[in-house]
Coordinates of C-alpha atoms in Angstrom, one line a residue:
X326 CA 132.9 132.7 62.9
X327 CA 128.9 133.5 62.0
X328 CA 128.5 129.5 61.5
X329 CA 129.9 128.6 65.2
X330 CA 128.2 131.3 66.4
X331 CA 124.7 130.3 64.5
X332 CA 125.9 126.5 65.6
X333 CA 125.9 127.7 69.4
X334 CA 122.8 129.8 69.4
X335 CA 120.8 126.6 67.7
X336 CA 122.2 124.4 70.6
X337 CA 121.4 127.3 73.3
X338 CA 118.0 126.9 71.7
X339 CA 117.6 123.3 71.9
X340 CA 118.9 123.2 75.8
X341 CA 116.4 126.1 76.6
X342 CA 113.3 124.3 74.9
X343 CA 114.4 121.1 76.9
X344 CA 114.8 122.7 80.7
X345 CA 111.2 124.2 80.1
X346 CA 109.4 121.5 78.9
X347 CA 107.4 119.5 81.7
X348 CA 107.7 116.1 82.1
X349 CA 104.3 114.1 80.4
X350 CA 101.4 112.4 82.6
X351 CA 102.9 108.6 82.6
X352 CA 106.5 110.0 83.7
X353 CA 104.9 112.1 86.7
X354 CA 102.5 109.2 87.7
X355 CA 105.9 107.1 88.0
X356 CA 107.7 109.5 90.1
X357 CA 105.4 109.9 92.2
X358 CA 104.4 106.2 92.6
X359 CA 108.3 106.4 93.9
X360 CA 107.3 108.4 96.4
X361 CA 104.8 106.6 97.4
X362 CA 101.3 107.8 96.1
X363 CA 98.8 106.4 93.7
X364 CA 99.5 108.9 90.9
X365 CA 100.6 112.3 90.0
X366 CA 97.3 114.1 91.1
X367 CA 97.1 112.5 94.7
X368 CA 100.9 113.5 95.3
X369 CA 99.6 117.1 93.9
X370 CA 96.5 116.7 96.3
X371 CA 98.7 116.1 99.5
X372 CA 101.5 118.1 98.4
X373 CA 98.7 121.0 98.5
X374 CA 97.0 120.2 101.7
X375 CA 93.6 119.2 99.7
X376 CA 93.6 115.9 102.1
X377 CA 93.3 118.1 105.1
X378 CA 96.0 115.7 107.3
X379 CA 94.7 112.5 105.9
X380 CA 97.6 110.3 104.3
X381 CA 97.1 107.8 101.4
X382 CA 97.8 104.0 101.4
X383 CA 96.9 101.7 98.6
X384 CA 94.7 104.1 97.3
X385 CA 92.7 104.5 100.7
X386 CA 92.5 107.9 102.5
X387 CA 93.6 107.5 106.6
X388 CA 93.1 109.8 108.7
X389 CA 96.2 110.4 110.8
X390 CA 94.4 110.4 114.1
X391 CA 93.2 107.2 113.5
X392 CA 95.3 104.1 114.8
X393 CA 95.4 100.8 113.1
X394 CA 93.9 98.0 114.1
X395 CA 96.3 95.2 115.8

């Protein structure tokens, strides 16, 4: 009965360690190219309001009050 219950505290371990750990750089720069940014930090800088209502495209900052040109 002590092994199994040493066995399950190891795996208990293990699970914890992995729900805590953050993703690395290259997997957050993915995701967020998903969503449609550049990389992690300019989803971070919108996400946070740093852009102050500007949106980014291709690496360009746009201001939302600004219309395209036809």
């Amino acid at each position: 009965m002590e092994k199994k219950r040493q066995a399950l505290r190891k795996l208990l371990e293990a699970v914890e360690h992995e729900l805590l750990k953050r993703p690395n750089k290259k997997t957050l720069d993915r995701l967020s190219l998903l969503a449609g940014f550049q990389d992690w930090d300019s989803f971070q800088e919108t996400l946070h309001g740093d852009l102050g209502g500007e949106t980014i495209y291709g690496g360009h900052h746009q201001n939302k009050k600004e219309t395209p040109n036809k």
